[in-house]
PDB file of C-alpha atoms in Angstrom:
ATOM      1  CA  UNK A 466    -175.537 230.483  44.018  1.00 57.00           C
ATOM      2  CA  UNK A 467    -174.267 232.235  46.843  1.00 72.00           C
ATOM      3  CA  UNK A 468    -171.735 231.086  49.062  1.00 74.00           C
ATOM      4  CA  UNK A 469    -172.440 231.477  53.049  1.00 85.00           C
ATOM      5  CA  UNK A 470    -169.981 231.513  54.812  1.00 87.00           C
ATOM      6  CA  UNK A 471    -171.929 231.641  57.949  1.00 88.00           C
ATOM      7  CA  UNK A 472    -173.509 227.844  56.473  1.00 88.00           C
ATOM      8  CA  UNK A 473    -169.153 227.070  55.416  1.00 90.00           C
ATOM      9  CA  UNK A 474    -168.223 227.995  58.866  1.00 91.00           C
ATOM     10  CA  UNK A 475    -171.885 225.610  59.985  1.00 90.00           C
ATOM     11  CA  UNK A 476    -170.212 222.595  57.812  1.00 91.00           C
ATOM     12  CA  UNK A 477    -166.834 222.713  58.630  1.00 92.00           C
ATOM     13  CA  UNK A 478    -167.617 222.375  62.381  1.00 93.00           C
ATOM     14  CA  UNK A 479    -170.124 220.390  61.946  1.00 93.00           C
ATOM     15  CA  UNK A 480    -167.559 218.266  59.407  1.00 93.00           C
ATOM     16  CA  UNK A 481    -165.248 218.438  62.327  1.00 93.00           C
ATOM     17  CA  UNK A 482    -167.898 217.270  65.703  1.00 93.00           C
ATOM     18  CA  UNK A 483    -168.577 214.569  62.881  1.00 93.00           C
ATOM     19  CA  UNK A 484    -165.180 214.096  62.145  1.00 91.00           C
ATOM     20  CA  UNK A 485    -164.033 214.370  66.076  1.00 93.00           C
ATOM     21  CA  UNK A 486    -167.001 211.602  66.361  1.00 92.00           C
ATOM     22  CA  UNK A 487    -165.684 209.544  64.487  1.00 91.00           C
ATOM     23  CA  UNK A 488    -162.689 209.344  65.834  1.00 89.00           C
ATOM     24  CA  UNK A 489    -163.373 209.189  69.158  1.00 90.00           C
ATOM     25  CA  UNK A 490    -166.102 206.092  68.758  1.00 90.00           C
ATOM     26  CA  UNK A 491    -164.788 204.619  65.291  1.00 90.00           C
ATOM     27  CA  UNK A 492    -161.061 205.347  64.671  1.00 90.00           C
ATOM     28  CA  UNK A 493    -160.165 204.763  67.924  1.00 90.00           C
ATOM     29  CA  UNK A 494    -161.695 202.151  68.634  1.00 91.00           C
ATOM     30  CA  UNK A 495    -161.273 200.139  65.399  1.00 92.00           C
ATOM     31  CA  UNK A 496    -157.763 201.480  66.449  1.00 91.00           C
ATOM     32  CA  UNK A 497    -156.853 200.030  69.531  1.00 91.00           C
ATOM     33  CA  UNK A 498    -158.863 197.343  68.647  1.00 91.00           C
ATOM     34  CA  UNK A 499    -156.125 196.556  65.731  1.00 92.00           C
ATOM     35  CA  UNK A 500    -153.382 197.111  67.694  1.00 93.00           C
ATOM     36  CA  UNK A 501    -154.722 195.075  70.174  1.00 93.00           C
ATOM     37  CA  UNK A 502    -155.344 192.207  67.471  1.00 92.00           C
ATOM     38  CA  UNK A 503    -151.915 192.942  65.856  1.00 93.00           C
ATOM     39  CA  UNK A 504    -150.627 191.977  69.732  1.00 93.00           C
ATOM     40  CA  UNK A 505    -152.186 189.416  69.821  1.00 93.00           C
ATOM     41  CA  UNK A 506    -150.527 188.453  66.463  1.00 93.00           C
ATOM     42  CA  UNK A 507    -147.766 189.158  67.115  1.00 92.00           C
ATOM     43  CA  UNK A 508    -148.055 187.117  70.151  1.00 91.00           C
ATOM     44  CA  UNK A 509    -149.084 184.113  68.391  1.00 90.00           C
ATOM     45  CA  UNK A 510    -146.759 184.164  65.742  1.00 91.00           C
ATOM     46  CA  UNK A 511    -144.109 184.619  68.764  1.00 91.00           C
ATOM     47  CA  UNK A 512    -145.701 181.459  71.212  1.00 90.00           C
ATOM     48  CA  UNK A 513    -145.881 179.389  67.412  1.00 90.00           C
ATOM     49  CA  UNK A 514    -142.179 179.965  66.951  1.00 91.00           C
ATOM     50  CA  UNK A 515    -141.582 179.264  70.202  1.00 90.00           C
ATOM     51  CA  UNK A 516    -143.494 176.490  69.978  1.00 91.00           C
ATOM     52  CA  UNK A 517    -141.838 175.966  66.847  1.00 91.00           C
ATOM     53  CA  UNK A 518    -138.270 175.970  68.264  1.00 91.00           C
ATOM     54  CA  UNK A 519    -139.852 174.051  70.872  1.00 90.00           C
ATOM     55  CA  UNK A 520    -140.617 171.567  68.403  1.00 90.00           C
ATOM     56  CA  UNK A 521    -136.863 171.872  66.322  1.00 91.00           C
ATOM     57  CA  UNK A 522    -135.748 171.138  69.836  1.00 91.00           C
ATOM     58  CA  UNK A 523    -137.477 168.376  70.579  1.00 91.00           C
ATOM     59  CA  UNK A 524    -136.799 166.510  67.552  1.00 91.00           C
ATOM     60  CA  UNK A 525    -133.487 167.311  67.424  1.00 92.00           C
ATOM     61  CA  UNK A 526    -133.530 165.775  71.186  1.00 92.00           C
ATOM     62  CA  UNK A 527    -135.450 163.093  69.128  1.00 91.00           C
ATOM     63  CA  UNK A 528    -132.986 162.392  66.861  1.00 92.00           C
ATOM     64  CA  UNK A 529    -130.173 162.355  68.782  1.00 92.00           C
ATOM     65  CA  UNK A 530    -131.410 159.812  71.442  1.00 91.00           C
ATOM     66  CA  UNK A 531    -132.791 158.001  68.469  1.00 92.00           C
ATOM     67  CA  UNK A 532    -129.193 158.510  67.248  1.00 93.00           C
ATOM     68  CA  UNK A 533    -127.637 157.728  70.880  1.00 92.00           C
ATOM     69  CA  UNK A 534    -130.253 154.316  71.277  1.00 92.00           C
ATOM     70  CA  UNK A 535    -128.892 153.442  67.790  1.00 93.00           C
ATOM     71  CA  UNK A 536    -125.313 153.870  68.341  1.00 94.00           C
ATOM     72  CA  UNK A 537    -125.293 151.686  71.339  1.00 93.00           C
ATOM     73  CA  UNK A 538    -127.501 149.219  69.559  1.00 93.00           C
ATOM     74  CA  UNK A 539    -124.977 149.024  67.303  1.00 94.00           C
ATOM     75  CA  UNK A 540    -122.444 148.726  70.044  1.00 94.00           C
ATOM     76  CA  UNK A 541    -124.505 146.218  71.958  1.00 95.00           C
ATOM     77  CA  UNK A 542    -125.242 144.137  68.214  1.00 94.00           C
ATOM     78  CA  UNK A 543    -121.302 144.432  68.111  1.00 94.00           C
ATOM     79  CA  UNK A 544    -120.429 143.344  71.001  1.00 95.00           C
ATOM     80  CA  UNK A 545    -122.486 140.175  71.542  1.00 95.00           C
ATOM     81  CA  UNK A 546    -121.799 139.491  67.568  1.00 95.00           C
ATOM     82  CA  UNK A 547    -118.332 139.427  68.870  1.00 95.00           C
ATOM     83  CA  UNK A 548    -119.166 137.563  72.274  1.00 95.00           C
ATOM     84  CA  UNK A 549    -121.309 135.409  70.857  1.00 95.00           C
ATOM     85  CA  UNK A 550    -117.849 134.412  68.241  1.00 95.00           C
ATOM     86  CA  UNK A 551    -115.962 134.368  71.373  1.00 95.00           C
ATOM     87  CA  UNK A 552    -117.752 131.722  72.476  1.00 95.00           C
ATOM     88  CA  UNK A 553    -117.861 129.455  69.814  1.00 95.00           C
ATOM     89  CA  UNK A 554    -114.126 129.977  69.221  1.00 96.00           C
ATOM     90  CA  UNK A 555    -114.190 129.006  73.148  1.00 96.00           C
ATOM     91  CA  UNK A 556    -116.696 125.817  72.470  1.00 95.00           C
ATOM     92  CA  UNK A 557    -114.357 124.891  68.610  1.00 96.00           C
ATOM     93  CA  UNK A 558    -111.284 124.719  71.046  1.00 96.00           C
ATOM     94  CA  UNK A 559    -112.107 122.905  73.529  1.00 96.00           C
ATOM     95  CA  UNK A 560    -114.395 120.491  70.454  1.00 95.00           C
ATOM     96  CA  UNK A 561    -111.061 120.068  68.998  1.00 96.00           C
ATOM     97  CA  UNK A 562    -109.227 120.114  72.750  1.00 96.00           C
ATOM     98  CA  UNK A 563    -111.735 117.127  73.712  1.00 95.00           C
ATOM     99  CA  UNK A 564    -111.672 115.394  70.178  1.00 96.00           C
ATOM    100  CA  UNK A 565    -108.088 115.739  70.325  1.00 96.00           C
ATOM    101  CA  UNK A 566    -107.931 114.250  73.520  1.00 96.00           C
ATOM    102  CA  UNK A 567    -110.568 111.235  72.708  1.00 95.00           C
ATOM    103  CA  UNK A 568    -108.775 110.357  69.281  1.00 96.00           C
ATOM    104  CA  UNK A 569    -105.325 110.236  71.435  1.00 96.00           C
ATOM    105  CA  UNK A 570    -106.790 107.901  74.278  1.00 96.00           C
ATOM    106  CA  UNK A 571    -108.543 105.732  71.458  1.00 96.00           C
ATOM    107  CA  UNK A 572    -105.211 105.642  69.535  1.00 95.00           C
ATOM    108  CA  UNK A 573    -103.363 104.621  73.311  1.00 96.00           C
ATOM    109  CA  UNK A 574    -105.989 102.099  73.853  1.00 96.00           C
ATOM    110  CA  UNK A 575    -105.971 100.805  70.071  1.00 95.00           C
ATOM    111  CA  UNK A 576    -101.984 100.648  70.213  1.00 96.00           C
ATOM    112  CA  UNK A 577    -102.048  98.801  73.944  1.00 96.00           C
ATOM    113  CA  UNK A 578    -104.585  96.760  72.580  1.00 95.00           C
ATOM    114  CA  UNK A 579    -102.557  95.959  69.323  1.00 94.00           C
ATOM    115  CA  UNK A 580     -99.559  95.083  71.791  1.00 94.00           C
ATOM    116  CA  UNK A 581    -101.941  93.025  73.878  1.00 94.00           C
ATOM    117  CA  UNK A 582    -103.148  91.338  71.782  1.00 93.00           C
ATOM    118  CA  UNK A 583     -99.939  90.605  69.438  1.00 92.00           C
ATOM    119  CA  UNK A 584     -97.908  89.470  73.356  1.00 89.00           C
ATOM    120  CA  UNK A 585    -100.780  86.870  73.412  1.00 90.00           C
ATOM    121  CA  UNK A 586    -100.479  85.476  69.582  1.00 88.00           C
ATOM    122  CA  UNK A 587     -96.719  85.791  70.722  1.00 83.00           C
ATOM    123  CA  UNK A 588     -97.731  83.560  73.714  1.00 83.00           C
ATOM    124  CA  UNK A 589    -100.143  81.202  72.065  1.00 85.00           C
ATOM    125  CA  UNK A 590     -97.650  80.328  69.140  1.00 82.00           C
ATOM    126  CA  UNK A 591     -94.867  79.831  71.540  1.00 77.00           C
ATOM    127  CA  UNK A 592     -97.054  77.211  73.744  1.00 79.00           C
ATOM    128  CA  UNK A 593     -98.250  75.883  70.512  1.00 79.00           C
ATOM    129  CA  UNK A 594     -94.082  75.528  68.998  1.00 77.00           C
ATOM    130  CA  UNK A 595     -92.841  74.018  72.736  1.00 73.00           C
ATOM    131  CA  UNK A 596     -96.157  71.456  72.381  1.00 76.00           C
ATOM    132  CA  UNK A 597     -95.104  70.493  68.739  1.00 77.00           C
ATOM    133  CA  UNK A 598     -91.641  70.222  70.387  1.00 75.00           C
ATOM    134  CA  UNK A 599     -92.409  68.397  72.973  1.00 73.00           C
ATOM    135  CA  UNK A 600     -94.536  65.857  71.085  1.00 74.00           C
ATOM    136  CA  UNK A 601     -92.219  65.840  68.474  1.00 74.00           C
ATOM    137  CA  UNK A 602     -89.137  65.063  70.906  1.00 73.00           C
ATOM    138  CA  UNK A 603     -91.669  62.872  73.105  1.00 69.00           C
ATOM    139  CA  UNK A 604     -91.991  61.113  70.381  1.00 71.00           C
ATOM    140  CA  UNK A 605     -88.587  60.349  68.261  1.00 74.00           C
ATOM    141  CA  UNK A 606     -86.417  59.199  71.496  1.00 76.00           C
ATOM    142  CA  UNK A 607     -86.629  56.077  72.438  1.00 79.00           C
ATOM    143  CA  UNK A 608     -85.743  53.947  75.407  1.00 80.00           C
ATOM    144  CA  UNK A 609     -81.824  53.428  74.542  1.00 84.00           C
ATOM    145  CA  UNK A 610     -81.172  56.495  72.988  1.00 82.00           C
ATOM    146  CA  UNK A 611     -83.298  57.826  76.486  1.00 84.00           C
ATOM    147  CA  UNK A 612     -80.218  56.331  78.354  1.00 87.00           C
ATOM    148  CA  UNK A 613     -78.422  57.709  76.143  1.00 87.00           C
ATOM    149  CA  UNK A 614     -79.311  61.046  77.621  1.00 86.00           C
ATOM    150  CA  UNK A 615     -79.689  60.045  80.827  1.00 88.00           C
ATOM    151  CA  UNK A 616     -75.708  59.419  80.841  1.00 89.00           C
ATOM    152  CA  UNK A 617     -74.592  62.452  78.794  1.00 87.00           C
ATOM    153  CA  UNK A 618     -76.534  64.437  81.168  1.00 86.00           C
ATOM    154  CA  UNK A 619     -75.244  62.451  84.444  1.00 88.00           C
ATOM    155  CA  UNK A 620     -71.543  63.662  83.210  1.00 87.00           C
ATOM    156  CA  UNK A 621     -72.429  66.835  82.614  1.00 85.00           C
ATOM    157  CA  UNK A 622     -74.277  67.525  85.767  1.00 83.00           C
ATOM    158  CA  UNK A 623     -71.019  65.755  87.555  1.00 83.00           C
ATOM    159  CA  UNK A 624     -68.277  68.038  85.822  1.00 84.00           C
ATOM    160  CA  UNK A 625     -70.660  70.556  87.073  1.00 81.00           C
ATOM    161  CA  UNK A 626     -70.552  69.879  90.823  1.00 75.00           C
TER     162      UNK A 626
ATOM    163  CA  UNK B 929     -77.669  64.949 106.315  1.00 85.00           C
ATOM    164  CA  UNK B 930     -77.655  66.314 102.895  1.00 88.00           C
ATOM    165  CA  UNK B 931     -81.324  65.089 101.081  1.00 91.00           C
ATOM    166  CA  UNK B 932     -79.877  64.561  97.684  1.00 92.00           C
ATOM    167  CA  UNK B 933     -83.497  64.493  95.314  1.00 93.00           C
ATOM    168  CA  UNK B 934     -83.131  62.889  91.661  1.00 94.00           C
ATOM    169  CA  UNK B 935     -85.730  63.155  89.692  1.00 94.00           C
ATOM    170  CA  UNK B 936     -86.441  61.517  85.748  1.00 92.00           C
ATOM    171  CA  UNK B 937     -88.614  60.659  83.051  1.00 88.00           C
ATOM    172  CA  UNK B 938     -87.407  57.357  83.045  1.00 89.00           C
ATOM    173  CA  UNK B 939     -86.076  55.191  86.283  1.00 91.00           C
ATOM    174  CA  UNK B 940     -81.987  55.026  86.087  1.00 92.00           C
ATOM    175  CA  UNK B 941     -79.904  52.007  85.599  1.00 92.00           C
ATOM    176  CA  UNK B 942     -78.299  51.165  88.541  1.00 93.00           C
ATOM    177  CA  UNK B 943     -75.210  51.818  87.156  1.00 93.00           C
ATOM    178  CA  UNK B 944     -76.325  55.024  86.256  1.00 92.00           C
ATOM    179  CA  UNK B 945     -77.259  55.743  90.483  1.00 93.00           C
ATOM    180  CA  UNK B 946     -73.952  54.302  90.914  1.00 93.00           C
ATOM    181  CA  UNK B 947     -72.217  56.411  89.381  1.00 92.00           C
ATOM    182  CA  UNK B 948     -74.310  59.481  90.713  1.00 90.00           C
ATOM    183  CA  UNK B 949     -73.922  58.901  94.541  1.00 92.00           C
ATOM    184  CA  UNK B 950     -70.601  57.891  94.201  1.00 91.00           C
ATOM    185  CA  UNK B 951     -69.780  61.406  92.128  1.00 90.00           C
ATOM    186  CA  UNK B 952     -72.377  63.372  94.922  1.00 89.00           C
ATOM    187  CA  UNK B 953     -70.960  61.089  97.649  1.00 89.00           C
ATOM    188  CA  UNK B 954     -66.884  61.932  96.780  1.00 89.00           C
ATOM    189  CA  UNK B 955     -67.880  66.237  96.582  1.00 87.00           C
ATOM    190  CA  UNK B 956     -69.870  65.914  99.394  1.00 87.00           C
ATOM    191  CA  UNK B 957     -66.959  63.772 101.768  1.00 86.00           C
ATOM    192  CA  UNK B 958     -67.699  65.221 104.914  1.00 83.00           C
ATOM    193  CA  UNK B 959     -72.149  65.146 104.300  1.00 85.00           C
ATOM    194  CA  UNK B 960     -74.028  62.141 104.677  1.00 89.00           C
ATOM    195  CA  UNK B 961     -76.664  61.627 102.056  1.00 90.00           C
ATOM    196  CA  UNK B 962     -79.169  60.525 101.602  1.00 92.00           C
ATOM    197  CA  UNK B 963     -81.277  60.382  98.002  1.00 92.00           C
ATOM    198  CA  UNK B 964     -84.083  59.997  96.911  1.00 94.00           C
ATOM    199  CA  UNK B 965     -85.257  58.856  93.713  1.00 95.00           C
ATOM    200  CA  UNK B 966     -88.512  59.888  91.433  1.00 94.00           C
ATOM    201  CA  UNK B 967     -90.192  59.762  88.426  1.00 94.00           C
ATOM    202  CA  UNK B 968     -91.522  62.737  86.569  1.00 92.00           C
ATOM    203  CA  UNK B 969     -92.801  61.820  82.894  1.00 87.00           C
ATOM    204  CA  UNK B 970     -92.915  65.913  82.480  1.00 87.00           C
ATOM    205  CA  UNK B 971     -89.545  66.278  82.073  1.00 87.00           C
ATOM    206  CA  UNK B 972     -89.781  64.861  78.745  1.00 84.00           C
ATOM    207  CA  UNK B 973     -86.157  63.234  78.898  1.00 85.00           C
ATOM    208  CA  UNK B 974     -83.215  63.239  81.112  1.00 87.00           C
ATOM    209  CA  UNK B 975     -83.336  64.149  84.621  1.00 90.00           C
ATOM    210  CA  UNK B 976     -82.872  66.980  87.433  1.00 91.00           C
ATOM    211  CA  UNK B 977     -81.245  67.185  90.714  1.00 91.00           C
ATOM    212  CA  UNK B 978     -81.659  69.019  93.844  1.00 91.00           C
ATOM    213  CA  UNK B 979     -78.908  68.954  96.122  1.00 89.00           C
ATOM    214  CA  UNK B 980     -80.461  70.981  99.519  1.00 81.00           C
ATOM    215  CA  UNK B 981     -80.995  74.751  97.697  1.00 83.00           C
ATOM    216  CA  UNK B 982     -79.584  73.856  94.746  1.00 87.00           C
ATOM    217  CA  UNK B 983     -80.869  72.749  91.258  1.00 89.00           C
ATOM    218  CA  UNK B 984     -78.995  71.312  88.672  1.00 88.00           C
ATOM    219  CA  UNK B 985     -82.517  70.470  86.437  1.00 88.00           C
ATOM    220  CA  UNK B 986     -80.475  68.482  83.026  1.00 85.00           C
ATOM    221  CA  UNK B 987     -83.902  67.333  81.399  1.00 86.00           C
ATOM    222  CA  UNK B 988     -85.349  68.366  78.320  1.00 84.00           C
ATOM    223  CA  UNK B 989     -88.434  70.024  79.722  1.00 85.00           C
ATOM    224  CA  UNK B 990     -86.297  72.525  81.433  1.00 87.00           C
ATOM    225  CA  UNK B 991     -84.918  73.116  78.242  1.00 84.00           C
ATOM    226  CA  UNK B 992     -87.657  73.673  76.155  1.00 82.00           C
ATOM    227  CA  UNK B 993     -89.066  76.115  78.676  1.00 84.00           C
ATOM    228  CA  UNK B 994     -85.522  77.716  78.392  1.00 83.00           C
ATOM    229  CA  UNK B 995     -86.397  78.457  74.509  1.00 80.00           C
ATOM    230  CA  UNK B 996     -89.560  79.530  75.098  1.00 76.00           C
ATOM    231  CA  UNK B 997     -88.374  82.107  77.369  1.00 79.00           C
ATOM    232  CA  UNK B 998     -85.627  82.807  74.761  1.00 77.00           C
ATOM    233  CA  UNK B 999     -87.647  83.632  71.461  1.00 72.00           C
TER     234      UNK B 999
END
């Protein structure tokens, strides 16, 4: 088998042409395509990263907002409970004061009624005692005693004049 | 004229009236006295006497009233 230089050179040139053609028409577009794709992927990844970051930020904001809302709600709840306890205590104190006042009034009225009743009973007892005394004395004084009593009283009056 | 009202639970005897009038005349020598007698059973016993605005009440009713005011 003979090695022909011209043939080799032709083959080399032919290979170079094919290589150049492939490089120009295939390799470069594919490379460009790959680069473009890489750039797109990178951009997409960056965008995704940004979106993720934004999402994390939003999540953080949401958590912060939720936390603040919870804290505010808890504070409001505490304040409402405190206010309710205060109102309940106030009402209780008012009720106690009212009850004490009513009790005092009732006691005073009762004491007054008791006093009045005692006074009335005392008056009745006195009246009964006097009535009994009148009856007993009226019946026990006969005419003779009566005259004697009047004589005695005339003397008393004369002495006191 | 000085009005003297005498109230008693039973009528006074003449001697009692005379004794009373004589004593009063002696007390009020310068006055002309006019006596008025009344029977008041509510006095129970004894008599009361008013001279002008003054009252001498020795009746049993008066004593009982005094007693009632003290008890």
